[in-house]
mmCIF file of C-alpha atoms in Angstrom:
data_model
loop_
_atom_site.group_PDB
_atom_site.id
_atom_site.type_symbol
_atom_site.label_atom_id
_atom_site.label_comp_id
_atom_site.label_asym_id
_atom_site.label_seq_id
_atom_site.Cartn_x
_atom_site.Cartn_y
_atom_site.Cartn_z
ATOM 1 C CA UNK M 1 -53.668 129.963 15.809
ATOM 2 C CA UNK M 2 -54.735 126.201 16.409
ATOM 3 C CA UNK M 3 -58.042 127.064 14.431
ATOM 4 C CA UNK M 4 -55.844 128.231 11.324
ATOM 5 C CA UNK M 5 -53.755 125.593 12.017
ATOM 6 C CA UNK M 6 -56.446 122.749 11.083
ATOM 7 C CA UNK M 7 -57.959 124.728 8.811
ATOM 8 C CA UNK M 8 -54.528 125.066 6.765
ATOM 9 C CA UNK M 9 -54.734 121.203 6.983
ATOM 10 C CA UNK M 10 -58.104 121.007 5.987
ATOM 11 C CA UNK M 11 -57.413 123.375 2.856
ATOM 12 C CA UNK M 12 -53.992 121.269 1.789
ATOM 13 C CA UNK M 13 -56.584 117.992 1.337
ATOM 14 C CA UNK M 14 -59.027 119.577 -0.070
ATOM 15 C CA UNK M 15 -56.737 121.607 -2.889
ATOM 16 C CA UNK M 16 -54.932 118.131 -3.166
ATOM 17 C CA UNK M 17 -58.347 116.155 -3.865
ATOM 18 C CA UNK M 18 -59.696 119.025 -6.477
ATOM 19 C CA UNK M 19 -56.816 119.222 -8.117
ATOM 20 C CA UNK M 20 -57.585 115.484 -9.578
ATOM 21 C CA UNK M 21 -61.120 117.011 -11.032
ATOM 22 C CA UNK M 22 -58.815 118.515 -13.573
ATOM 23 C CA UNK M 23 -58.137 114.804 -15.021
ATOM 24 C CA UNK M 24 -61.303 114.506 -15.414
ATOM 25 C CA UNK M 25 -62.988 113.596 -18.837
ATOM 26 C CA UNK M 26 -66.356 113.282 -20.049
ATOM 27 C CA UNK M 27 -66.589 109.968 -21.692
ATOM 28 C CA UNK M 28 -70.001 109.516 -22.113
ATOM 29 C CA UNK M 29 -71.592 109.133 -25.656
ATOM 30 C CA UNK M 30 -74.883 110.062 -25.459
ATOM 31 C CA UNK M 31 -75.522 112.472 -22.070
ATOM 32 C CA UNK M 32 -78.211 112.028 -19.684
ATOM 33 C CA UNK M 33 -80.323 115.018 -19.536
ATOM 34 C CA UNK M 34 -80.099 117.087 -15.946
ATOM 35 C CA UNK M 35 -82.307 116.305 -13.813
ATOM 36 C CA UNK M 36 -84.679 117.886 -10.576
ATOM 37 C CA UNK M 37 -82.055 116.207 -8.587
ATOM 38 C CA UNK M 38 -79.225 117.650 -10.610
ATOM 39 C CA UNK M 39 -81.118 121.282 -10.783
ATOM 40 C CA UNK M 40 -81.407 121.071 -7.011
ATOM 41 C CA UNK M 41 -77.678 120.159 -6.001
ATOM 42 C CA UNK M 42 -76.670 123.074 -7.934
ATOM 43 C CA UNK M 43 -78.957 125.238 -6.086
ATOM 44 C CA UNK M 44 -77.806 124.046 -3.070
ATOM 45 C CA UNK M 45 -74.405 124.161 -3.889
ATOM 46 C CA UNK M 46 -74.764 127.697 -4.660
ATOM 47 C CA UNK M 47 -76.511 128.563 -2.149
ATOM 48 C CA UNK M 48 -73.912 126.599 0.362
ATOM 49 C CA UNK M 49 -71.411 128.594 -1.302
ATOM 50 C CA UNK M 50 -72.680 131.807 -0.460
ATOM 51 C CA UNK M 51 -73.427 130.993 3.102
ATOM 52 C CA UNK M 52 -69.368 130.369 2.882
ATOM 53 C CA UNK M 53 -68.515 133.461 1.435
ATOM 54 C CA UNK M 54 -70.258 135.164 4.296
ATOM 55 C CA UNK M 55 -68.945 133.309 7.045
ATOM 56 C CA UNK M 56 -65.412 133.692 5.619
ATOM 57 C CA UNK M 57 -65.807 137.413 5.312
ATOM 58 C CA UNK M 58 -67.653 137.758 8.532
ATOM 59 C CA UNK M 59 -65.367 135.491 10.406
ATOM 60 C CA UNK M 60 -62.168 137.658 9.716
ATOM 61 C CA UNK M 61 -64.212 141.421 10.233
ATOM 62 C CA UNK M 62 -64.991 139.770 13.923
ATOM 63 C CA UNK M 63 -61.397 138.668 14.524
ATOM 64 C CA UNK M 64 -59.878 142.076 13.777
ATOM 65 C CA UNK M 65 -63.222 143.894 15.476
ATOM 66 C CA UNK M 66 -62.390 142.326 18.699
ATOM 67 C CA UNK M 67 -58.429 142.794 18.683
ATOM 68 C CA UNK M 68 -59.389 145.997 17.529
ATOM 69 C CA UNK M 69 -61.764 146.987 20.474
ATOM 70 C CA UNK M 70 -59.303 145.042 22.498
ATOM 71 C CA UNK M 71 -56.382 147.890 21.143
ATOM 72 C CA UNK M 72 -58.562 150.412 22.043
ATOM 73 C CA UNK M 73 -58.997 149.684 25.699
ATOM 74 C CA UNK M 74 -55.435 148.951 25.877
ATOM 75 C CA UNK M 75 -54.626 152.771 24.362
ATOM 76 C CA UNK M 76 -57.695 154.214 26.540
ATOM 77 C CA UNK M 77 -56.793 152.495 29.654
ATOM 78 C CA UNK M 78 -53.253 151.279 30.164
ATOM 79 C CA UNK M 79 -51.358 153.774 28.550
ATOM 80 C CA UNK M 80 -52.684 156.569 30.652
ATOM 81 C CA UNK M 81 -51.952 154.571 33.863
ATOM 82 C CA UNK M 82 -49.036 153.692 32.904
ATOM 83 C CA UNK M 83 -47.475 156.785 32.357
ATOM 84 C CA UNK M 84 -48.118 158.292 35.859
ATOM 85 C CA UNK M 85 -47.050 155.026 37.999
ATOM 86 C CA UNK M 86 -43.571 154.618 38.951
ATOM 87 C CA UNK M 87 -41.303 153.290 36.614
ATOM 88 C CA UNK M 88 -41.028 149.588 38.121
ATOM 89 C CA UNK M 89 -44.877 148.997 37.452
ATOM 90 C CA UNK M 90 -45.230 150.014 33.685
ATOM 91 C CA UNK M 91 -43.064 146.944 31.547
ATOM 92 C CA UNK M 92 -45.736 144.790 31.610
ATOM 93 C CA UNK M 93 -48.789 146.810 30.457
ATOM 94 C CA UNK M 94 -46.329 148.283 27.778
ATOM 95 C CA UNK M 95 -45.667 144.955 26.690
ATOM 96 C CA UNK M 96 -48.864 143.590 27.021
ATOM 97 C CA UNK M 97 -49.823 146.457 25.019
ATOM 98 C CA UNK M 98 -47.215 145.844 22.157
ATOM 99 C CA UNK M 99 -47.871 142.293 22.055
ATOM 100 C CA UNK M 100 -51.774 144.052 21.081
ATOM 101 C CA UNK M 101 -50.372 146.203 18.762
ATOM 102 C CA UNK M 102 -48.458 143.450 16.916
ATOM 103 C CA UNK M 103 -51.355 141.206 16.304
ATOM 104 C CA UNK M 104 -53.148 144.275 15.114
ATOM 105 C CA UNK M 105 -51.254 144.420 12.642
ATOM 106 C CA UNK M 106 -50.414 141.438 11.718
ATOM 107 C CA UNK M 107 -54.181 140.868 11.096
ATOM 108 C CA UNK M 108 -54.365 144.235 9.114
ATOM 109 C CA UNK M 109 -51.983 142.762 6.841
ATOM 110 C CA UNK M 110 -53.718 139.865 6.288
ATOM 111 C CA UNK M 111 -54.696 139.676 2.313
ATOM 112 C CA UNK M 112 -58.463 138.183 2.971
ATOM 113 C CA UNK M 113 -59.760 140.035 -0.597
ATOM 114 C CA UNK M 114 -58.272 137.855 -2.553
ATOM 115 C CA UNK M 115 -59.444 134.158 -0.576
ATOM 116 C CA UNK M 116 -62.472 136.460 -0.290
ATOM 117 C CA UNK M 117 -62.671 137.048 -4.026
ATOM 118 C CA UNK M 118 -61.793 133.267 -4.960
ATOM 119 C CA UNK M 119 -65.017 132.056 -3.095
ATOM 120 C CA UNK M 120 -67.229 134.798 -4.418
ATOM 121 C CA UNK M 121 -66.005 133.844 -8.227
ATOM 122 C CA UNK M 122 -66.655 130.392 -7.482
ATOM 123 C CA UNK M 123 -70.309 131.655 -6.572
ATOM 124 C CA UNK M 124 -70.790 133.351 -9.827
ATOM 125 C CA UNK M 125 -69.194 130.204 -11.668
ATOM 126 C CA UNK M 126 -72.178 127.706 -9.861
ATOM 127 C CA UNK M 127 -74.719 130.220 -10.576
ATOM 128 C CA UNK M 128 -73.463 130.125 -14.657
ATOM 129 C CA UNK M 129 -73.907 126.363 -14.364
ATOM 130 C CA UNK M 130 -77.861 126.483 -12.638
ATOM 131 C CA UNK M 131 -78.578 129.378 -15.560
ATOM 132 C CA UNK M 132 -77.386 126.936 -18.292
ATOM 133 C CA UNK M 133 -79.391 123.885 -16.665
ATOM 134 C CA UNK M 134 -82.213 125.864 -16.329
ATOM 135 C CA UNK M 135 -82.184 126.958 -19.819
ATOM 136 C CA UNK M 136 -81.684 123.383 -20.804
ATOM 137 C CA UNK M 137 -84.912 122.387 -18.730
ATOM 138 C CA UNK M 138 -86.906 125.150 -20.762
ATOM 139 C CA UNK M 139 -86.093 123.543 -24.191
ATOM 140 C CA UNK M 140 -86.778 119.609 -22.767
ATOM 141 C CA UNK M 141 -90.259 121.421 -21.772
ATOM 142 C CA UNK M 142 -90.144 122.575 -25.326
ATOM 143 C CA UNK M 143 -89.344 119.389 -27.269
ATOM 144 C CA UNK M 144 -92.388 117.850 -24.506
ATOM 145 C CA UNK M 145 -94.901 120.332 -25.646
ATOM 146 C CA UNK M 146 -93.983 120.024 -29.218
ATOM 147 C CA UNK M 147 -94.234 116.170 -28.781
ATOM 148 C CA UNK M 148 -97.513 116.228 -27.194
ATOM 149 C CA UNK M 149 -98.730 118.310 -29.702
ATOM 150 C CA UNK M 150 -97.664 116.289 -32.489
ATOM 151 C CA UNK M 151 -99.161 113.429 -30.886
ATOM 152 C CA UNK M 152 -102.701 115.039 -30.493
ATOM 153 C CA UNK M 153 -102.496 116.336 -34.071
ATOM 154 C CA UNK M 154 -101.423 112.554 -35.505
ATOM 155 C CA UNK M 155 -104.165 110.699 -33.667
ATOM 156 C CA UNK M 156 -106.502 113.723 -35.155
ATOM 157 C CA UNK M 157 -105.644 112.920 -38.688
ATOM 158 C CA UNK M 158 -105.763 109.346 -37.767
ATOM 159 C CA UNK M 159 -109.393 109.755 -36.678
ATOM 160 C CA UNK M 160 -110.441 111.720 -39.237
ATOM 161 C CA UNK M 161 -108.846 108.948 -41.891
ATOM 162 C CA UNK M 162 -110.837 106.215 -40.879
ATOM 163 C CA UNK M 163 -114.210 108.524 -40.101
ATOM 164 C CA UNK M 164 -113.435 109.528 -44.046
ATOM 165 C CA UNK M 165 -112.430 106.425 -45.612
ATOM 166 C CA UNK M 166 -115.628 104.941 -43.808
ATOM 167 C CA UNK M 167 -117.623 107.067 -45.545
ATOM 168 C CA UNK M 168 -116.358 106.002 -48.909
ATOM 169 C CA UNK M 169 -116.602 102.283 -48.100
ATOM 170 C CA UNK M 170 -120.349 102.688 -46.863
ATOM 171 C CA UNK M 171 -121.548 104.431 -50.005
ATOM 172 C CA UNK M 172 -119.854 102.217 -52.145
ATOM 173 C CA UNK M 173 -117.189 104.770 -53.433
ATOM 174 C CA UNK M 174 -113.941 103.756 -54.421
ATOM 175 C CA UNK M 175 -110.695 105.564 -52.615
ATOM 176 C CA UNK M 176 -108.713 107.816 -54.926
ATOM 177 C CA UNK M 177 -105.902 105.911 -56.382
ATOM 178 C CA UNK M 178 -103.276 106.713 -54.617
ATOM 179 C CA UNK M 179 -100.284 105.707 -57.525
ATOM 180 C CA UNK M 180 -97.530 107.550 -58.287
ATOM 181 C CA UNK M 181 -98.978 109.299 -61.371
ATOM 182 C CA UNK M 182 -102.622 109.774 -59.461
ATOM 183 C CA UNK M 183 -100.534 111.885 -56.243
ATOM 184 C CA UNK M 184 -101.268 115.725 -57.305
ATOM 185 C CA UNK M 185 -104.649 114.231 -58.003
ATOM 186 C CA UNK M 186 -104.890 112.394 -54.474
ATOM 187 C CA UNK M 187 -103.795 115.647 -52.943
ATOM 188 C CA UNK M 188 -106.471 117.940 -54.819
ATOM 189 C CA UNK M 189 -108.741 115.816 -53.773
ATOM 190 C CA UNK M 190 -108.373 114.775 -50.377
ATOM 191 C CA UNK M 191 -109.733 116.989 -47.445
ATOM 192 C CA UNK M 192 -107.272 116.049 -45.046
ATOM 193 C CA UNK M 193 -104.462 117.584 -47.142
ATOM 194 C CA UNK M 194 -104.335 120.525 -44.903
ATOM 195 C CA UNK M 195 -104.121 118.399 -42.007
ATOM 196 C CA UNK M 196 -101.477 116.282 -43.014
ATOM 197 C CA UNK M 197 -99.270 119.370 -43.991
ATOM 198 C CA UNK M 198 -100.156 121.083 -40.510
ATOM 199 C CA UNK M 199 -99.111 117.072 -39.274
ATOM 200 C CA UNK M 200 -95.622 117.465 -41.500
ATOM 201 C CA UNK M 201 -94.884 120.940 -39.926
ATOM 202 C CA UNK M 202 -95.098 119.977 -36.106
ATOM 203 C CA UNK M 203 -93.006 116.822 -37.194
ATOM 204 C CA UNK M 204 -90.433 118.943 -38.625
ATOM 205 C CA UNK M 205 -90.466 121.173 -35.340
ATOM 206 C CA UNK M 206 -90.313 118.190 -33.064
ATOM 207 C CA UNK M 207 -87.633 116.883 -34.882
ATOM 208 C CA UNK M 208 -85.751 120.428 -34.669
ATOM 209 C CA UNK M 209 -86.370 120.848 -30.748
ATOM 210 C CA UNK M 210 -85.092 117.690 -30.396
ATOM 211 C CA UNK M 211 -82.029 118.061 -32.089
ATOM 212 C CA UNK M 212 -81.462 121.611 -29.793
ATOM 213 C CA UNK M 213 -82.276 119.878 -26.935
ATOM 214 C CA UNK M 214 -79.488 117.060 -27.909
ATOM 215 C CA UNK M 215 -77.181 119.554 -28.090
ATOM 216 C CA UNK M 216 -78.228 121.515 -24.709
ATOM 217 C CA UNK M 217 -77.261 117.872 -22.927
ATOM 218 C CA UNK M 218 -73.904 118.116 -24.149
ATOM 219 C CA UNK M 219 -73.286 121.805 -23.666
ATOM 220 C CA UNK M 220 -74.370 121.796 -20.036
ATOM 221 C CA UNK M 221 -72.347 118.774 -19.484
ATOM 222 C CA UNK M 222 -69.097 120.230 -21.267
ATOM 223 C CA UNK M 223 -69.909 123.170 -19.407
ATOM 224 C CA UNK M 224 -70.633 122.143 -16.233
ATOM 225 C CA UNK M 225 -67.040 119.302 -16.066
ATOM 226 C CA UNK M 226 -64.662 122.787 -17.936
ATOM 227 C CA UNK M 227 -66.271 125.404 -15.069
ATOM 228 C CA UNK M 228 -65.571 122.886 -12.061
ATOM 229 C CA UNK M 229 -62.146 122.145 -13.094
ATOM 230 C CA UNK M 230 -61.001 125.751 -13.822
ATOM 231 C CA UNK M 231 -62.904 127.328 -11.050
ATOM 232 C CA UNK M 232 -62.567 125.040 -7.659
ATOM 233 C CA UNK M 233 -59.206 124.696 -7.614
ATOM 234 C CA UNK M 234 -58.509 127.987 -7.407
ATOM 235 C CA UNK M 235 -61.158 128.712 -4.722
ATOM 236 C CA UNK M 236 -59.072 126.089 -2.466
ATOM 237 C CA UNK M 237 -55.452 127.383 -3.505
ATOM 238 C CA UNK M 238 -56.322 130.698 -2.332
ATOM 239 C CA UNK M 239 -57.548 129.517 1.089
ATOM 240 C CA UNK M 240 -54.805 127.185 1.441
ATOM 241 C CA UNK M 241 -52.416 130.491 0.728
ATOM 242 C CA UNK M 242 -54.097 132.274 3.037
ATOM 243 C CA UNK M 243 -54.884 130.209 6.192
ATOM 244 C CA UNK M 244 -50.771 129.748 5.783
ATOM 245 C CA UNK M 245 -50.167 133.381 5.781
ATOM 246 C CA UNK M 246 -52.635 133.593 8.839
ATOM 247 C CA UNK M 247 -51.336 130.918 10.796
ATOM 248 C CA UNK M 248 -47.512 132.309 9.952
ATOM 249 C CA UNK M 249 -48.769 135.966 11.040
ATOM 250 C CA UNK M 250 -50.007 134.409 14.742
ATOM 251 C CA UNK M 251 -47.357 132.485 15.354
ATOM 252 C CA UNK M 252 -44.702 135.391 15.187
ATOM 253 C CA UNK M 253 -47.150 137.401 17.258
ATOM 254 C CA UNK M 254 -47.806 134.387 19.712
ATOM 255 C CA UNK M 255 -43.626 133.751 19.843
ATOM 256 C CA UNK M 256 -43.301 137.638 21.437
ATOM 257 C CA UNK M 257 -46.293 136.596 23.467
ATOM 258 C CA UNK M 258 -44.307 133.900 25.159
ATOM 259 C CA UNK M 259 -41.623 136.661 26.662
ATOM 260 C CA UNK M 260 -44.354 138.584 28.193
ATOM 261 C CA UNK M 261 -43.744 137.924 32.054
#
């Protein structure tokens, strides 16, 4: 009971302190994009999570296992005894046995599935928040591939500019005038034309992955700040509710426990 007790404690604080995340505004302009470290806390988190879930749920199935096992020797063992000795040596086993019987059922009553359920949504609500940070990782890798490649094609054309310009220079060649009315005649004649419009596409994409990958900041962020608010606070008012109803159900069983003699 003393163990529910604290934890009832613990539980109060902690629904007390999450409840303040709901206050909570993103104010930033321009977001930082996640990084390892973020990616990693989530996966931890999750992960820590998880390891919660499984204690919880494996922490009540041993409680009622062992008054369980402990019912069954009672109802094997006492009873039986009990029955054929004389009348004046029977109260306490029977009571002893009741007092069993009652905290049976008390933790039969228990409502764990729905503390249960609370920490295993909370799982799936982390696990939505590493998927979208992951996703926005994949288009940063994106908008860094694009970039490189626009980078290697510009210092291409670049090359190939001054290599061809050279040539015109050393053989005493004028450049094609490059006016206003001479353009369409610039572009028919210059070999790099082709280059310079593959250049203009992978601009344009850069530009485009970029302005996705803007947008993936702000979504995970959003994302990430609405999921935490909606989804702890319920994981910790359900335990709160619960280790109450626990430590209620004991302490009736434990106050019959104190007239056993």
């Amino acid at each position: 009971m003393y163990m529910w007790k604290s934890m009832h404690q613990y539980h109060e604080t902690q629904n007390s302190i999450v409840e303040q995340v709901r206050g909570l505004i993103n104010r930033s302009g321009k977001g930082e994009s996640t990084s390892e470290l973020h990616r990693q806390a989530t996966r931890d988190l999750e992960s820590a999570v998880s390891s919660w879930h499984s204690s919880f749920s494996s922490l009540i199935k041993f409680q009622r296992d062992f008054i369980h096992s402990v019912h069954a020797w009672f109802k094997l063992t006492l009873l039986p005894v009990c029955q054929e000795d004389a009348a004046n040596h029977h109260k306490e086993p029977l009571d002893a046995y009741a007092f069993c019987d009652e905290w049976k059922l008390a933790l039969d009553r228990i409502p764990d599935t729905v503390a249960s359920e609370a920490i295993k949504s909370f799982i799936n609500v982390v696990h939505v928040i590493s998927a979208k940070q992951a996703d926005e990782h994949k288009i940063k890798k994106r908008t860094e591939s694009a970039s490189k490649e626009l980078e290697k094609k510009a210092s291409s054309v670049r090359n190939l500019e001054r290599k061809y310009y050279q040539s015109y220079s050393m053989v005493g060649v004028g450049l094609p005038e490059s006016g206003p009315d001479n353009q369409h005649m610039l572009d028919a004649r210059d070999p790099l034309s082709d280059k310079k419009s593959e250049l203009a596409v992978c601009q344009r994409r850069v530009e485009e992955e970029m302005v996705k990958y803007s947008k993936a900041i702000e979504v995970t962020r959003a994302m990430t700040l609405n999921n935490l608010q909606t989804g702890l606070p319920g994981v910790f008012q359900s335990l709160t509710s619960f280790s109450a109803l626990f430590m209620e159900s004991l302490q009736t069983v434990c106050t019959r426990s104190y007239s056993i003699k």
